[in-house]
Coordinates of C-alpha atoms in Angstrom, one line a residue:
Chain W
X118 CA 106.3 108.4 82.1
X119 CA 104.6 108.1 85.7
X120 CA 107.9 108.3 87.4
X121 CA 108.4 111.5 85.0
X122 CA 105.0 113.2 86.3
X123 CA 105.8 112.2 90.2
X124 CA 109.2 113.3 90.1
X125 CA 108.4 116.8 88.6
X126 CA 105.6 117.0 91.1
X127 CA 107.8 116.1 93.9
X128 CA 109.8 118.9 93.8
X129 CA 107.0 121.8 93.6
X130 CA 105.0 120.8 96.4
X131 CA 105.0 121.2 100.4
X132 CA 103.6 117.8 100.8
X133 CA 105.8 115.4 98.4
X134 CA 104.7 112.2 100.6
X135 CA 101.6 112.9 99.4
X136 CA 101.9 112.5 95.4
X137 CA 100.8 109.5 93.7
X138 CA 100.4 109.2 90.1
X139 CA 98.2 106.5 88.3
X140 CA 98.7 105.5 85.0
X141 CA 95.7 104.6 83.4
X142 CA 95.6 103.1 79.7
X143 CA 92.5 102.6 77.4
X144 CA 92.5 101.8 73.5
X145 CA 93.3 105.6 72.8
X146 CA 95.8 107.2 75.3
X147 CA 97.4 107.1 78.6
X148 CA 96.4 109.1 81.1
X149 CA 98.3 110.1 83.9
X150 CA 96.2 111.1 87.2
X151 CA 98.4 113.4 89.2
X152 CA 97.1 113.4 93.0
X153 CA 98.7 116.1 95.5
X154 CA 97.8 117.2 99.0
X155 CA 94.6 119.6 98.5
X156 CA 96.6 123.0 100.0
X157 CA 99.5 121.4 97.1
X158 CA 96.9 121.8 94.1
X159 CA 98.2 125.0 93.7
X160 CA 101.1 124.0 93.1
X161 CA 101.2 122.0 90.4
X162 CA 98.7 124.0 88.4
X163 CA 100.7 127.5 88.9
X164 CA 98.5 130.8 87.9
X165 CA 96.6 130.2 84.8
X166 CA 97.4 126.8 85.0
X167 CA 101.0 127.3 84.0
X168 CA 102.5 125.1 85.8
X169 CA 100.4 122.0 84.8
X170 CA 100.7 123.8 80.7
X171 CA 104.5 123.3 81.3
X172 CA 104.2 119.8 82.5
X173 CA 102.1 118.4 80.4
X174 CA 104.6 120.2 77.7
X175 CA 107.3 117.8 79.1
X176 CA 105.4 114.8 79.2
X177 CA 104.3 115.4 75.5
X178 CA 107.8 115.4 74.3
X179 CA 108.8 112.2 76.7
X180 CA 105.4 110.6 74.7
X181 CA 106.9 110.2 71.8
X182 CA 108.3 107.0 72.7
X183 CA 104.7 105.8 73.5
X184 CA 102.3 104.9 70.2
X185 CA 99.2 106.5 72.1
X186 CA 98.6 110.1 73.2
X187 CA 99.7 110.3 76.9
X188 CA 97.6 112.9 78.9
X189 CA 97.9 114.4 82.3
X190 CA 94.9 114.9 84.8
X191 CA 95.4 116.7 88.2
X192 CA 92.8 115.3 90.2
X193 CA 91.4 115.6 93.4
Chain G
X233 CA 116.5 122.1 102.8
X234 CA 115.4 118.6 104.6
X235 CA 117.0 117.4 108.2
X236 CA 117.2 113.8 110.1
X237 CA 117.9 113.0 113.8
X238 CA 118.9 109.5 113.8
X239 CA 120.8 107.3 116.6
X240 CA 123.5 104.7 116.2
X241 CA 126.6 103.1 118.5
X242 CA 128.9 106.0 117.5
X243 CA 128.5 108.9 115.6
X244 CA 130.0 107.2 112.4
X245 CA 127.4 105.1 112.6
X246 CA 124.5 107.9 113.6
X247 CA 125.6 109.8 110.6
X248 CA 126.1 107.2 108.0
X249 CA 122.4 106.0 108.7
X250 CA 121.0 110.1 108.0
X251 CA 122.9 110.4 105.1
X252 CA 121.2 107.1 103.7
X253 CA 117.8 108.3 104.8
X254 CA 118.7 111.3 102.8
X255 CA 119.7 110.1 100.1
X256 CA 123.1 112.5 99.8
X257 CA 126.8 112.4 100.2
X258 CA 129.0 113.5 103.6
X259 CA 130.2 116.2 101.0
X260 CA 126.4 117.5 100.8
X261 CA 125.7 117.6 104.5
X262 CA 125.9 118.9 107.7
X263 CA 126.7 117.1 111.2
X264 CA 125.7 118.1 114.4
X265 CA 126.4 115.9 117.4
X266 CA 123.8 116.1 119.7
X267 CA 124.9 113.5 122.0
X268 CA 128.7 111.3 122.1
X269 CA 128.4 107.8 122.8
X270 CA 129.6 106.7 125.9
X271 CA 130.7 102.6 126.0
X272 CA 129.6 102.4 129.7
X273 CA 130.2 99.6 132.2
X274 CA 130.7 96.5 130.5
X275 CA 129.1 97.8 127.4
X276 CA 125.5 97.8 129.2
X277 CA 125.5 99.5 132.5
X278 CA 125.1 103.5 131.5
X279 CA 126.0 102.8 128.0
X280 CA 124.8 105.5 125.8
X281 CA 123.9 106.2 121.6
X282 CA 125.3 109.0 119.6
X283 CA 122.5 111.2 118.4
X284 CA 122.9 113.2 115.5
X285 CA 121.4 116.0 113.2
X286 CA 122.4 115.6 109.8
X287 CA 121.2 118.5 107.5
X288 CA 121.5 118.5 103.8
X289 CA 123.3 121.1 102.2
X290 CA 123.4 121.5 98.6
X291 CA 124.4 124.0 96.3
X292 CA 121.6 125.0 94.4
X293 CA 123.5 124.5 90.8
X294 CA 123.8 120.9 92.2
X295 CA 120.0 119.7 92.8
X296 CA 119.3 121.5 89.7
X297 CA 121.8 119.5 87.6
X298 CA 120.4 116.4 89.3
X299 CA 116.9 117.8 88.9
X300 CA 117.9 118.1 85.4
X301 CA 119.6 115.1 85.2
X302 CA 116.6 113.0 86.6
X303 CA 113.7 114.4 84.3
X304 CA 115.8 114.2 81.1
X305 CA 116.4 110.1 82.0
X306 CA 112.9 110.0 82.7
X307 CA 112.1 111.3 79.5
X308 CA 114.7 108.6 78.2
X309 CA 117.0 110.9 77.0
X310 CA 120.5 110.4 77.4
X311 CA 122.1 113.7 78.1
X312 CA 124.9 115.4 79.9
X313 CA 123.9 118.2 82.7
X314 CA 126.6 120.8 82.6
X315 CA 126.1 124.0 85.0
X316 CA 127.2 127.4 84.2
X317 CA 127.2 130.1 87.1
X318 CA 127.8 133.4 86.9
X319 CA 126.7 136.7 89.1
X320 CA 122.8 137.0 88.3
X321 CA 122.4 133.1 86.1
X322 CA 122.5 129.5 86.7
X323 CA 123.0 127.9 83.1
X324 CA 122.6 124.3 82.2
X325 CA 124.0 123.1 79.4
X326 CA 122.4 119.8 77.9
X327 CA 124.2 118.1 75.1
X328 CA 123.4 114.7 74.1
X329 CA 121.1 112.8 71.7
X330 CA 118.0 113.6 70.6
X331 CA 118.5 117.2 71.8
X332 CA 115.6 117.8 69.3
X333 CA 113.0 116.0 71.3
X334 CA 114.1 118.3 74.2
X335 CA 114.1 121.3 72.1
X336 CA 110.2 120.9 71.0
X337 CA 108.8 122.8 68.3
X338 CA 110.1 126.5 68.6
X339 CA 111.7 125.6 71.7
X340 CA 108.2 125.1 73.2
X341 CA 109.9 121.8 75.7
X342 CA 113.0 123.9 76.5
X343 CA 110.8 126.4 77.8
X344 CA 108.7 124.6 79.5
X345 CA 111.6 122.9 81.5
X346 CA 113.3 126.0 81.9
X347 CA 110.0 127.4 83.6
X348 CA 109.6 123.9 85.7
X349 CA 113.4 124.2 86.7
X350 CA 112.8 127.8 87.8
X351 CA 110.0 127.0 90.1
X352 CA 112.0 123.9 91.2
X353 CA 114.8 126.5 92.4
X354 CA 111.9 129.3 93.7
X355 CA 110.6 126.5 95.6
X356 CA 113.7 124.8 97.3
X357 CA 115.8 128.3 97.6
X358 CA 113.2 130.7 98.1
X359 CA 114.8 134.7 98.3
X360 CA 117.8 133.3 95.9
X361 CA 117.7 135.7 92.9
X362 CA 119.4 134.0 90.3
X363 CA 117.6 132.9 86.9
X364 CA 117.9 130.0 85.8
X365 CA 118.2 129.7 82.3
X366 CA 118.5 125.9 80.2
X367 CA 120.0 125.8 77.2
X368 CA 120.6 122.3 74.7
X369 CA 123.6 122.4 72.4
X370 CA 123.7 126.3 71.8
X371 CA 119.9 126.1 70.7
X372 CA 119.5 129.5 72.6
X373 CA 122.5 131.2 70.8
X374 CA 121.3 130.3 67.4
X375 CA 117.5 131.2 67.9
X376 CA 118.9 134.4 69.4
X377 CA 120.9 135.0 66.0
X378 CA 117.5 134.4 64.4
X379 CA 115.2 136.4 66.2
X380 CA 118.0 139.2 65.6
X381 CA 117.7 138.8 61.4
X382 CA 114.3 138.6 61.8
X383 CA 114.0 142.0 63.7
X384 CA 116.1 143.4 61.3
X385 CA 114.2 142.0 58.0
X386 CA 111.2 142.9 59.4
X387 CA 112.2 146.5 60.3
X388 CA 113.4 146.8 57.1
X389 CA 109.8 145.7 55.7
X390 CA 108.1 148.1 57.9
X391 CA 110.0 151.0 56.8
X392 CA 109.4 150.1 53.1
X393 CA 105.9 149.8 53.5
X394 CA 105.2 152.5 56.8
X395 CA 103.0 150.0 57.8
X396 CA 103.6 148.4 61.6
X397 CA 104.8 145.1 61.6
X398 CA 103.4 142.5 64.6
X399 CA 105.4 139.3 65.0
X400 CA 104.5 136.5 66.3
X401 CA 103.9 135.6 70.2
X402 CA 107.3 135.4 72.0
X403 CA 108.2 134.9 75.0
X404 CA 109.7 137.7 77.7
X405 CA 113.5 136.9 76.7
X406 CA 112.7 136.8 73.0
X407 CA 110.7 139.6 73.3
X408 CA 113.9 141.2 74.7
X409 CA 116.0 140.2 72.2
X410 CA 113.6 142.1 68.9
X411 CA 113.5 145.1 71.3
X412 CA 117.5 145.2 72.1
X413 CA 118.3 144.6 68.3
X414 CA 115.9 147.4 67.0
X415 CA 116.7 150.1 69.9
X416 CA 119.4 151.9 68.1
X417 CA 117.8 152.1 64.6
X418 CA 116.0 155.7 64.2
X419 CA 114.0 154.7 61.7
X420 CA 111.5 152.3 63.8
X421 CA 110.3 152.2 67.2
X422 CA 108.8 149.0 68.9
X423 CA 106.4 148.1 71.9
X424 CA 104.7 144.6 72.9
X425 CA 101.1 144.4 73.1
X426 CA 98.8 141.7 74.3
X427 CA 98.8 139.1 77.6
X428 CA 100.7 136.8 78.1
X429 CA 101.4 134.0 76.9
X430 CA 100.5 135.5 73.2
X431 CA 102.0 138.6 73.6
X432 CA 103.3 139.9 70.6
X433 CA 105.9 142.9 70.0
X434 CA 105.0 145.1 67.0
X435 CA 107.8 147.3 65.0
X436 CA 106.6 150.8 63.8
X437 CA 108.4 152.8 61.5
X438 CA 108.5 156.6 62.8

């Protein structure tokens, strides 16, 4: 699921050295905190936050493996 | 498209270490010798590396099947990538199992892969014109026979009642495909109205 995020992330941005992914898990969900390069941020959120809509589409459908709700932040 | 400089006894050896840093085959690349190795005097006296520049080429239908190929593992899906090209579309084909999971509901995932995929493509081949359009076991083809009974039902309907008919929100292509069906029938006219991504076409009887 991380390595799904990164990937995807990877191949929109400028900066791909620069994309990390944490997974962090509580009782309730994973979340996913999606870093990029600041000029990047752009990138992965797309106009109207598109981009991230779309990925977080993707990573829904890859979550139903998981038994908790798996949610992607773009952080800074 | 990504490029190494790397330095080895002979240019075998140059190249084979830039193609690993790349991560691609010799097939993929391109070699330029920048410098021959020379053995020199008694291999140390004057000696002298090859230097290369090794320069990835890839189709684009290629790192979009891996692209492909890559997110639907991650997704742990097992699927087969299979590429389509014609003048103005780069197709993938996907068949595998649990094709449903990659379909989503009303083809919401497929979209949002196709629109990821797109961008991808954008991105790594900017001023390449081709759109690139993903479809999972003819998923596309049947929703298109759909969308065309339903534009014909729902004509029908609006004609019956002279009432205008709005669909659903759709998407540009599927939006295409109501307005296509419906442009030869006399009886109705149709137009899209809204923003995206809820736009919405309506069918008016005339």
């Amino acid at each position: 699921m991380k390595d799904l995020v990164e990937f995807i992330a990877k191949a929109l941005v400028d900066q791909p050295e620069q994309v990390s992914v944490e997974r962090l898990e509580d009782n309730y969900a994973i979340t996913l905190e999606l870093r990029v390069a600041p000029e990047d941020m752009g990138k992965v959120i797309g106009k109207q936050g598109r981009i991230a809509k779309a990925i977080r589409t993707v990573v829904n459908a890859a979550a139903v493996n998981e038994k908790k709700r798996v949610l992607v932040d773009i952080v800074q | 498209m990504r490029t190494v400089e790397t330095s080895g006894k002979t240019v075998e050896e140059a190249t084979q270490k830039a193609l690993e840093d790349l991560g691609v085959s010799a097939e993929h690349a391109l070699v330029e010798i920048i410098t021959e190795s020379s053995p020199g005097l008694f291999g140390i006296i004057g000696s002298k590396q090859a230097r290369v520049r090794v320069t990835e080429k890839m189709s684009p239908e290629h790192y979009l099947s891996e692209f492909l190929q890559t997110v639907i593992t991650h997704m742990g899906i097992a699927g087969q990538v299979e590429p389509v090209v014609t003048d103005e579309n780069l197709r993938f084909n996907i068949n595998g199992q649990r094709m449903g999971m990659l379909i989503g509901k009303r083809g919401q995932t497929l979209n949002a892969l196709q629109y990821l995929l797109n961008v991808a493509y954008h991105k790594k081949f900017p001023g390449e014109g081709h759109r690139v359009i993903l479809d999972v076991e003819d998923y596309r083809e049947k929703r298109e026979q759909t969308l065309r009974n339903l534009a014909i039902n729902l004509a029908n309907k609006a004609i019956h009642f002279r009432k205008e008919v709005v669909l659903e929100p759709m998407n540009p292509q599927e939006r295409r495909i109501i307005h296509t069906t419906l442009q030869d029938n006399a009886s109705v006219g149709t137009y899209s109205q809204g923003e995206e991504p809820y736009r919405k076409v309506v069918i008016a009887p005339k």
